[in-house]
mmCIF file with all atom_site columns, C-alpha atoms in Angstrom:
data_model
loop_
_atom_site.group_PDB
_atom_site.id
_atom_site.type_symbol
_atom_site.label_atom_id
_atom_site.label_alt_id
_atom_site.label_comp_id
_atom_site.label_asym_id
_atom_site.label_entity_id
_atom_site.label_seq_id
_atom_site.pdbx_PDB_ins_code
_atom_site.Cartn_x
_atom_site.Cartn_y
_atom_site.Cartn_z
_atom_site.occupancy
_atom_site.B_iso_or_equiv
_atom_site.pdbx_formal_charge
_atom_site.auth_seq_id
_atom_site.auth_comp_id
_atom_site.auth_asym_id
_atom_site.auth_atom_id
_atom_site.pdbx_PDB_model_num
ATOM 1   C CA . UNK M 1 1   ? -2.958 -3.362  32.066 1.00 78.00 ? 1   UNK M CA 1
ATOM 2   C CA . UNK M 1 2   ? -1.009 -2.300  28.952 1.00 89.00 ? 2   UNK M CA 1
ATOM 3   C CA . UNK M 1 3   ? 2.772  -2.212  28.718 1.00 92.00 ? 3   UNK M CA 1
ATOM 4   C CA . UNK M 1 4   ? 4.412  0.381   30.933 1.00 93.00 ? 4   UNK M CA 1
ATOM 5   C CA . UNK M 1 5   ? 6.025  3.527   29.549 1.00 95.00 ? 5   UNK M CA 1
ATOM 6   C CA . UNK M 1 6   ? 9.343  2.187   30.873 1.00 97.00 ? 6   UNK M CA 1
ATOM 7   C CA . UNK M 1 7   ? 8.940  -1.038  28.865 1.00 97.00 ? 7   UNK M CA 1
ATOM 8   C CA . UNK M 1 8   ? 8.005  0.948   25.762 1.00 96.00 ? 8   UNK M CA 1
ATOM 9   C CA . UNK M 1 9   ? 11.050 3.209   26.139 1.00 96.00 ? 9   UNK M CA 1
ATOM 10  C CA . UNK M 1 10  ? 13.320 0.155   26.538 1.00 97.00 ? 10  UNK M CA 1
ATOM 11  C CA . UNK M 1 11  ? 11.707 -1.341  23.457 1.00 98.00 ? 11  UNK M CA 1
ATOM 12  C CA . UNK M 1 12  ? 12.486 1.792   21.451 1.00 97.00 ? 12  UNK M CA 1
ATOM 13  C CA . UNK M 1 13  ? 16.126 1.727   22.625 1.00 97.00 ? 13  UNK M CA 1
ATOM 14  C CA . UNK M 1 14  ? 16.478 -1.934  21.679 1.00 98.00 ? 14  UNK M CA 1
ATOM 15  C CA . UNK M 1 15  ? 14.769 -1.382  18.320 1.00 98.00 ? 15  UNK M CA 1
ATOM 16  C CA . UNK M 1 16  ? 17.072 1.540   17.498 1.00 97.00 ? 16  UNK M CA 1
ATOM 17  C CA . UNK M 1 17  ? 20.142 -0.561  18.322 1.00 98.00 ? 17  UNK M CA 1
ATOM 18  C CA . UNK M 1 18  ? 18.837 -3.397  16.149 1.00 98.00 ? 18  UNK M CA 1
ATOM 19  C CA . UNK M 1 19  ? 18.064 -1.000  13.282 1.00 97.00 ? 19  UNK M CA 1
ATOM 20  C CA . UNK M 1 20  ? 21.570 0.451   13.543 1.00 97.00 ? 20  UNK M CA 1
ATOM 21  C CA . UNK M 1 21  ? 22.859 -3.055  12.775 1.00 98.00 ? 21  UNK M CA 1
ATOM 22  C CA . UNK M 1 22  ? 20.509 -3.317  9.785  1.00 97.00 ? 22  UNK M CA 1
ATOM 23  C CA . UNK M 1 23  ? 17.973 -5.626  11.436 1.00 97.00 ? 23  UNK M CA 1
ATOM 24  C CA . UNK M 1 24  ? 14.873 -6.007  9.317  1.00 95.00 ? 24  UNK M CA 1
ATOM 25  C CA . UNK M 1 25  ? 11.164 -6.452  9.962  1.00 95.00 ? 25  UNK M CA 1
ATOM 26  C CA . UNK M 1 26  ? 11.202 -4.816  13.391 1.00 97.00 ? 26  UNK M CA 1
ATOM 27  C CA . UNK M 1 27  ? 7.958  -5.325  15.289 1.00 97.00 ? 27  UNK M CA 1
ATOM 28  C CA . UNK M 1 28  ? 6.914  -4.822  18.897 1.00 98.00 ? 28  UNK M CA 1
ATOM 29  C CA . UNK M 1 29  ? 3.991  -6.609  20.519 1.00 98.00 ? 29  UNK M CA 1
ATOM 30  C CA . UNK M 1 30  ? 2.351  -5.707  23.832 1.00 97.00 ? 30  UNK M CA 1
ATOM 31  C CA . UNK M 1 31  ? 1.971  -9.095  25.549 1.00 97.00 ? 31  UNK M CA 1
ATOM 32  C CA . UNK M 1 32  ? 1.401  -7.667  29.039 1.00 96.00 ? 32  UNK M CA 1
ATOM 33  C CA . UNK M 1 33  ? -2.222 -8.751  29.262 1.00 94.00 ? 33  UNK M CA 1
ATOM 34  C CA . UNK M 1 34  ? -1.458 -12.305 28.110 1.00 93.00 ? 34  UNK M CA 1
ATOM 35  C CA . UNK M 1 35  ? 1.802  -12.962 29.973 1.00 90.00 ? 35  UNK M CA 1
ATOM 36  C CA . UNK M 1 36  ? 2.722  -12.165 33.527 1.00 88.00 ? 36  UNK M CA 1
ATOM 37  C CA . UNK M 1 37  ? 6.420  -12.499 32.737 1.00 92.00 ? 37  UNK M CA 1
ATOM 38  C CA . UNK M 1 38  ? 7.015  -9.517  30.466 1.00 96.00 ? 38  UNK M CA 1
ATOM 39  C CA . UNK M 1 39  ? 5.320  -6.525  28.872 1.00 97.00 ? 39  UNK M CA 1
ATOM 40  C CA . UNK M 1 40  ? 6.759  -6.467  25.349 1.00 98.00 ? 40  UNK M CA 1
ATOM 41  C CA . UNK M 1 41  ? 8.151  -8.783  22.708 1.00 98.00 ? 41  UNK M CA 1
ATOM 42  C CA . UNK M 1 42  ? 10.482 -7.074  20.250 1.00 98.00 ? 42  UNK M CA 1
ATOM 43  C CA . UNK M 1 43  ? 11.023 -9.036  17.041 1.00 98.00 ? 43  UNK M CA 1
ATOM 44  C CA . UNK M 1 44  ? 13.867 -8.487  14.602 1.00 98.00 ? 44  UNK M CA 1
ATOM 45  C CA . UNK M 1 45  ? 15.314 -10.415 11.679 1.00 97.00 ? 45  UNK M CA 1
ATOM 46  C CA . UNK M 1 46  ? 18.883 -11.000 10.619 1.00 98.00 ? 46  UNK M CA 1
ATOM 47  C CA . UNK M 1 47  ? 20.153 -12.568 7.421  1.00 97.00 ? 47  UNK M CA 1
ATOM 48  C CA . UNK M 1 48  ? 22.749 -15.010 8.829  1.00 97.00 ? 48  UNK M CA 1
ATOM 49  C CA . UNK M 1 49  ? 24.554 -16.120 12.027 1.00 97.00 ? 49  UNK M CA 1
ATOM 50  C CA . UNK M 1 50  ? 26.974 -13.198 12.070 1.00 98.00 ? 50  UNK M CA 1
ATOM 51  C CA . UNK M 1 51  ? 24.218 -10.682 11.442 1.00 98.00 ? 51  UNK M CA 1
ATOM 52  C CA . UNK M 1 52  ? 22.087 -12.118 14.265 1.00 98.00 ? 52  UNK M CA 1
ATOM 53  C CA . UNK M 1 53  ? 25.093 -12.007 16.625 1.00 98.00 ? 53  UNK M CA 1
ATOM 54  C CA . UNK M 1 54  ? 25.790 -8.369  15.709 1.00 98.00 ? 54  UNK M CA 1
ATOM 55  C CA . UNK M 1 55  ? 22.158 -7.390  16.310 1.00 98.00 ? 55  UNK M CA 1
ATOM 56  C CA . UNK M 1 56  ? 22.027 -9.175  19.667 1.00 98.00 ? 56  UNK M CA 1
ATOM 57  C CA . UNK M 1 57  ? 25.323 -7.623  20.803 1.00 98.00 ? 57  UNK M CA 1
ATOM 58  C CA . UNK M 1 58  ? 24.133 -4.131  19.841 1.00 98.00 ? 58  UNK M CA 1
ATOM 59  C CA . UNK M 1 59  ? 20.791 -4.595  21.604 1.00 98.00 ? 59  UNK M CA 1
ATOM 60  C CA . UNK M 1 60  ? 22.572 -5.929  24.684 1.00 98.00 ? 60  UNK M CA 1
ATOM 61  C CA . UNK M 1 61  ? 24.837 -2.858  24.832 1.00 98.00 ? 61  UNK M CA 1
ATOM 62  C CA . UNK M 1 62  ? 21.905 -0.456  24.336 1.00 98.00 ? 62  UNK M CA 1
ATOM 63  C CA . UNK M 1 63  ? 19.824 -2.135  27.012 1.00 98.00 ? 63  UNK M CA 1
ATOM 64  C CA . UNK M 1 64  ? 22.756 -2.022  29.431 1.00 98.00 ? 64  UNK M CA 1
ATOM 65  C CA . UNK M 1 65  ? 23.139 1.719   28.770 1.00 98.00 ? 65  UNK M CA 1
ATOM 66  C CA . UNK M 1 66  ? 19.387 2.143   29.366 1.00 97.00 ? 66  UNK M CA 1
ATOM 67  C CA . UNK M 1 67  ? 19.713 0.449   32.755 1.00 96.00 ? 67  UNK M CA 1
ATOM 68  C CA . UNK M 1 68  ? 18.055 -2.860  31.877 1.00 97.00 ? 68  UNK M CA 1
ATOM 69  C CA . UNK M 1 69  ? 19.696 -6.000  33.184 1.00 97.00 ? 69  UNK M CA 1
ATOM 70  C CA . UNK M 1 70  ? 19.777 -9.113  31.060 1.00 97.00 ? 70  UNK M CA 1
ATOM 71  C CA . UNK M 1 71  ? 18.137 -12.017 32.854 1.00 98.00 ? 71  UNK M CA 1
ATOM 72  C CA . UNK M 1 72  ? 18.931 -14.692 30.309 1.00 97.00 ? 72  UNK M CA 1
ATOM 73  C CA . UNK M 1 73  ? 19.982 -15.231 26.721 1.00 98.00 ? 73  UNK M CA 1
ATOM 74  C CA . UNK M 1 74  ? 19.090 -18.391 24.817 1.00 98.00 ? 74  UNK M CA 1
ATOM 75  C CA . UNK M 1 75  ? 20.108 -19.608 21.363 1.00 98.00 ? 75  UNK M CA 1
ATOM 76  C CA . UNK M 1 76  ? 23.149 -17.368 20.865 1.00 97.00 ? 76  UNK M CA 1
ATOM 77  C CA . UNK M 1 77  ? 25.471 -20.244 19.914 1.00 97.00 ? 77  UNK M CA 1
ATOM 78  C CA . UNK M 1 78  ? 23.236 -21.429 17.059 1.00 95.00 ? 78  UNK M CA 1
ATOM 79  C CA . UNK M 1 79  ? 22.055 -17.912 16.158 1.00 96.00 ? 79  UNK M CA 1
ATOM 80  C CA . UNK M 1 80  ? 18.884 -19.018 14.395 1.00 97.00 ? 80  UNK M CA 1
ATOM 81  C CA . UNK M 1 81  ? 16.551 -17.722 17.106 1.00 98.00 ? 81  UNK M CA 1
ATOM 82  C CA . UNK M 1 82  ? 18.107 -15.758 19.930 1.00 98.00 ? 82  UNK M CA 1
ATOM 83  C CA . UNK M 1 83  ? 15.859 -14.826 22.825 1.00 98.00 ? 83  UNK M CA 1
ATOM 84  C CA . UNK M 1 84  ? 17.123 -12.213 25.279 1.00 98.00 ? 84  UNK M CA 1
ATOM 85  C CA . UNK M 1 85  ? 15.069 -11.522 28.410 1.00 98.00 ? 85  UNK M CA 1
ATOM 86  C CA . UNK M 1 86  ? 15.391 -8.101  30.048 1.00 98.00 ? 86  UNK M CA 1
ATOM 87  C CA . UNK M 1 87  ? 12.390 -8.524  32.334 1.00 97.00 ? 87  UNK M CA 1
ATOM 88  C CA . UNK M 1 88  ? 10.059 -5.862  30.943 1.00 97.00 ? 88  UNK M CA 1
ATOM 89  C CA . UNK M 1 89  ? 11.111 -6.606  27.357 1.00 98.00 ? 89  UNK M CA 1
ATOM 90  C CA . UNK M 1 90  ? 11.979 -9.883  25.661 1.00 98.00 ? 90  UNK M CA 1
ATOM 91  C CA . UNK M 1 91  ? 13.911 -9.485  22.420 1.00 98.00 ? 91  UNK M CA 1
ATOM 92  C CA . UNK M 1 92  ? 13.648 -12.175 19.739 1.00 98.00 ? 92  UNK M CA 1
ATOM 93  C CA . UNK M 1 93  ? 16.211 -12.015 16.927 1.00 98.00 ? 93  UNK M CA 1
ATOM 94  C CA . UNK M 1 94  ? 15.605 -14.631 14.264 1.00 98.00 ? 94  UNK M CA 1
ATOM 95  C CA . UNK M 1 95  ? 17.145 -15.457 10.939 1.00 98.00 ? 95  UNK M CA 1
ATOM 96  C CA . UNK M 1 96  ? 14.757 -14.684 8.095  1.00 95.00 ? 96  UNK M CA 1
ATOM 97  C CA . UNK M 1 97  ? 13.759 -18.310 7.425  1.00 96.00 ? 97  UNK M CA 1
ATOM 98  C CA . UNK M 1 98  ? 13.108 -18.998 11.098 1.00 97.00 ? 98  UNK M CA 1
ATOM 99  C CA . UNK M 1 99  ? 11.098 -15.789 11.466 1.00 96.00 ? 99  UNK M CA 1
ATOM 100 C CA . UNK M 1 100 ? 8.881  -16.867 8.599  1.00 95.00 ? 100 UNK M CA 1
ATOM 101 C CA . UNK M 1 101 ? 8.555  -20.450 9.886  1.00 96.00 ? 101 UNK M CA 1
ATOM 102 C CA . UNK M 1 102 ? 7.656  -19.590 13.498 1.00 96.00 ? 102 UNK M CA 1
ATOM 103 C CA . UNK M 1 103 ? 5.536  -16.574 12.555 1.00 95.00 ? 103 UNK M CA 1
ATOM 104 C CA . UNK M 1 104 ? 5.438  -15.049 16.028 1.00 95.00 ? 104 UNK M CA 1
ATOM 105 C CA . UNK M 1 105 ? 3.319  -12.147 14.827 1.00 94.00 ? 105 UNK M CA 1
ATOM 106 C CA . UNK M 1 106 ? 0.626  -14.631 13.832 1.00 95.00 ? 106 UNK M CA 1
ATOM 107 C CA . UNK M 1 107 ? 0.855  -16.470 17.157 1.00 94.00 ? 107 UNK M CA 1
ATOM 108 C CA . UNK M 1 108 ? 0.449  -13.211 19.093 1.00 96.00 ? 108 UNK M CA 1
ATOM 109 C CA . UNK M 1 109 ? -1.988 -11.537 16.662 1.00 95.00 ? 109 UNK M CA 1
ATOM 110 C CA . UNK M 1 110 ? -4.560 -10.987 19.428 1.00 95.00 ? 110 UNK M CA 1
ATOM 111 C CA . UNK M 1 111 ? -2.120 -8.704  21.256 1.00 96.00 ? 111 UNK M CA 1
ATOM 112 C CA . UNK M 1 112 ? -1.790 -5.047  20.300 1.00 97.00 ? 112 UNK M CA 1
ATOM 113 C CA . UNK M 1 113 ? 1.194  -3.869  18.310 1.00 96.00 ? 113 UNK M CA 1
ATOM 114 C CA . UNK M 1 114 ? 3.395  -1.151  19.746 1.00 96.00 ? 114 UNK M CA 1
ATOM 115 C CA . UNK M 1 115 ? 4.232  1.591   17.305 1.00 94.00 ? 115 UNK M CA 1
ATOM 116 C CA . UNK M 1 116 ? 7.959  1.961   16.778 1.00 93.00 ? 116 UNK M CA 1
ATOM 117 C CA . UNK M 1 117 ? 9.469  5.175   15.454 1.00 86.00 ? 117 UNK M CA 1
ATOM 118 C CA . UNK M 1 118 ? 8.765  5.391   11.733 1.00 83.00 ? 118 UNK M CA 1
ATOM 119 C CA . UNK M 1 119 ? 12.428 5.639   10.752 1.00 83.00 ? 119 UNK M CA 1
ATOM 120 C CA . UNK M 1 120 ? 13.004 2.187   12.292 1.00 79.00 ? 120 UNK M CA 1
ATOM 121 C CA . UNK M 1 121 ? 10.239 0.416   10.435 1.00 69.00 ? 121 UNK M CA 1
ATOM 122 C CA . UNK M 1 122 ? 10.961 1.716   6.930  1.00 64.00 ? 122 UNK M CA 1
ATOM 123 C CA . UNK M 1 123 ? 13.897 -0.469  5.932  1.00 52.00 ? 123 UNK M CA 1
ATOM 124 C CA . UNK M 1 124 ? 13.401 0.475   2.290  1.00 42.00 ? 124 UNK M CA 1
ATOM 125 C CA . UNK M 1 125 ? 14.176 4.121   2.967  1.00 36.00 ? 125 UNK M CA 1
ATOM 126 C CA . UNK M 1 126 ? 17.293 3.187   4.943  1.00 37.00 ? 126 UNK M CA 1
ATOM 127 C CA . UNK M 1 127 ? 18.558 1.071   2.039  1.00 39.00 ? 127 UNK M CA 1
ATOM 128 C CA . UNK M 1 128 ? 17.813 3.875   -0.410 1.00 38.00 ? 128 UNK M CA 1
ATOM 129 C CA . UNK M 1 129 ? 19.834 6.321   1.686  1.00 40.00 ? 129 UNK M CA 1
ATOM 130 C CA . UNK M 1 130 ? 22.824 4.007   1.596  1.00 39.00 ? 130 UNK M CA 1
ATOM 131 C CA . UNK M 1 131 ? 22.638 3.615   -2.149 1.00 38.00 ? 131 UNK M CA 1
ATOM 132 C CA . UNK M 1 132 ? 22.552 7.380   -2.637 1.00 36.00 ? 132 UNK M CA 1
ATOM 133 C CA . UNK M 1 133 ? 25.565 7.809   -0.360 1.00 40.00 ? 133 UNK M CA 1
ATOM 134 C CA . UNK M 1 134 ? 23.567 9.409   2.453  1.00 39.00 ? 134 UNK M CA 1
ATOM 135 C CA . UNK M 1 135 ? 23.787 6.476   4.910  1.00 41.00 ? 135 UNK M CA 1
ATOM 136 C CA . UNK M 1 136 ? 25.192 7.414   8.323  1.00 39.00 ? 136 UNK M CA 1
ATOM 137 C CA . UNK M 1 137 ? 25.932 11.036  7.417  1.00 38.00 ? 137 UNK M CA 1
ATOM 138 C CA . UNK M 1 138 ? 22.264 11.900  7.959  1.00 37.00 ? 138 UNK M CA 1
ATOM 139 C CA . UNK M 1 139 ? 22.096 10.416  11.445 1.00 33.00 ? 139 UNK M CA 1
#
């Protein structure tokens, strides 16, 4: 059984919050048929400890607003790989080096990807908007 619409909508809310904090390499994986614990893994990258903390805090606030309750959060103190479990969605925020090393997309390559809104997955266009002075004014 594929991920529920509810899980997919939570994933989109979490991804938008992460993107708003300039998270990179956003990816969502439907793990519902492989794991009985959750429907979706959302992956995001941050450049350093402070960036990872900011992404996690923003995702946490967005998920709370969406009605999802955090079950657990692991790795926040070290901020290299933070895992936040919301039941239907598990959010993984990793620093760039750790994301490359653990390569979660490769480990879960047999699971289908979940399409995220295009504006969230095109980090290059977001950076270009900032450089041209059109950053947040367009949103």
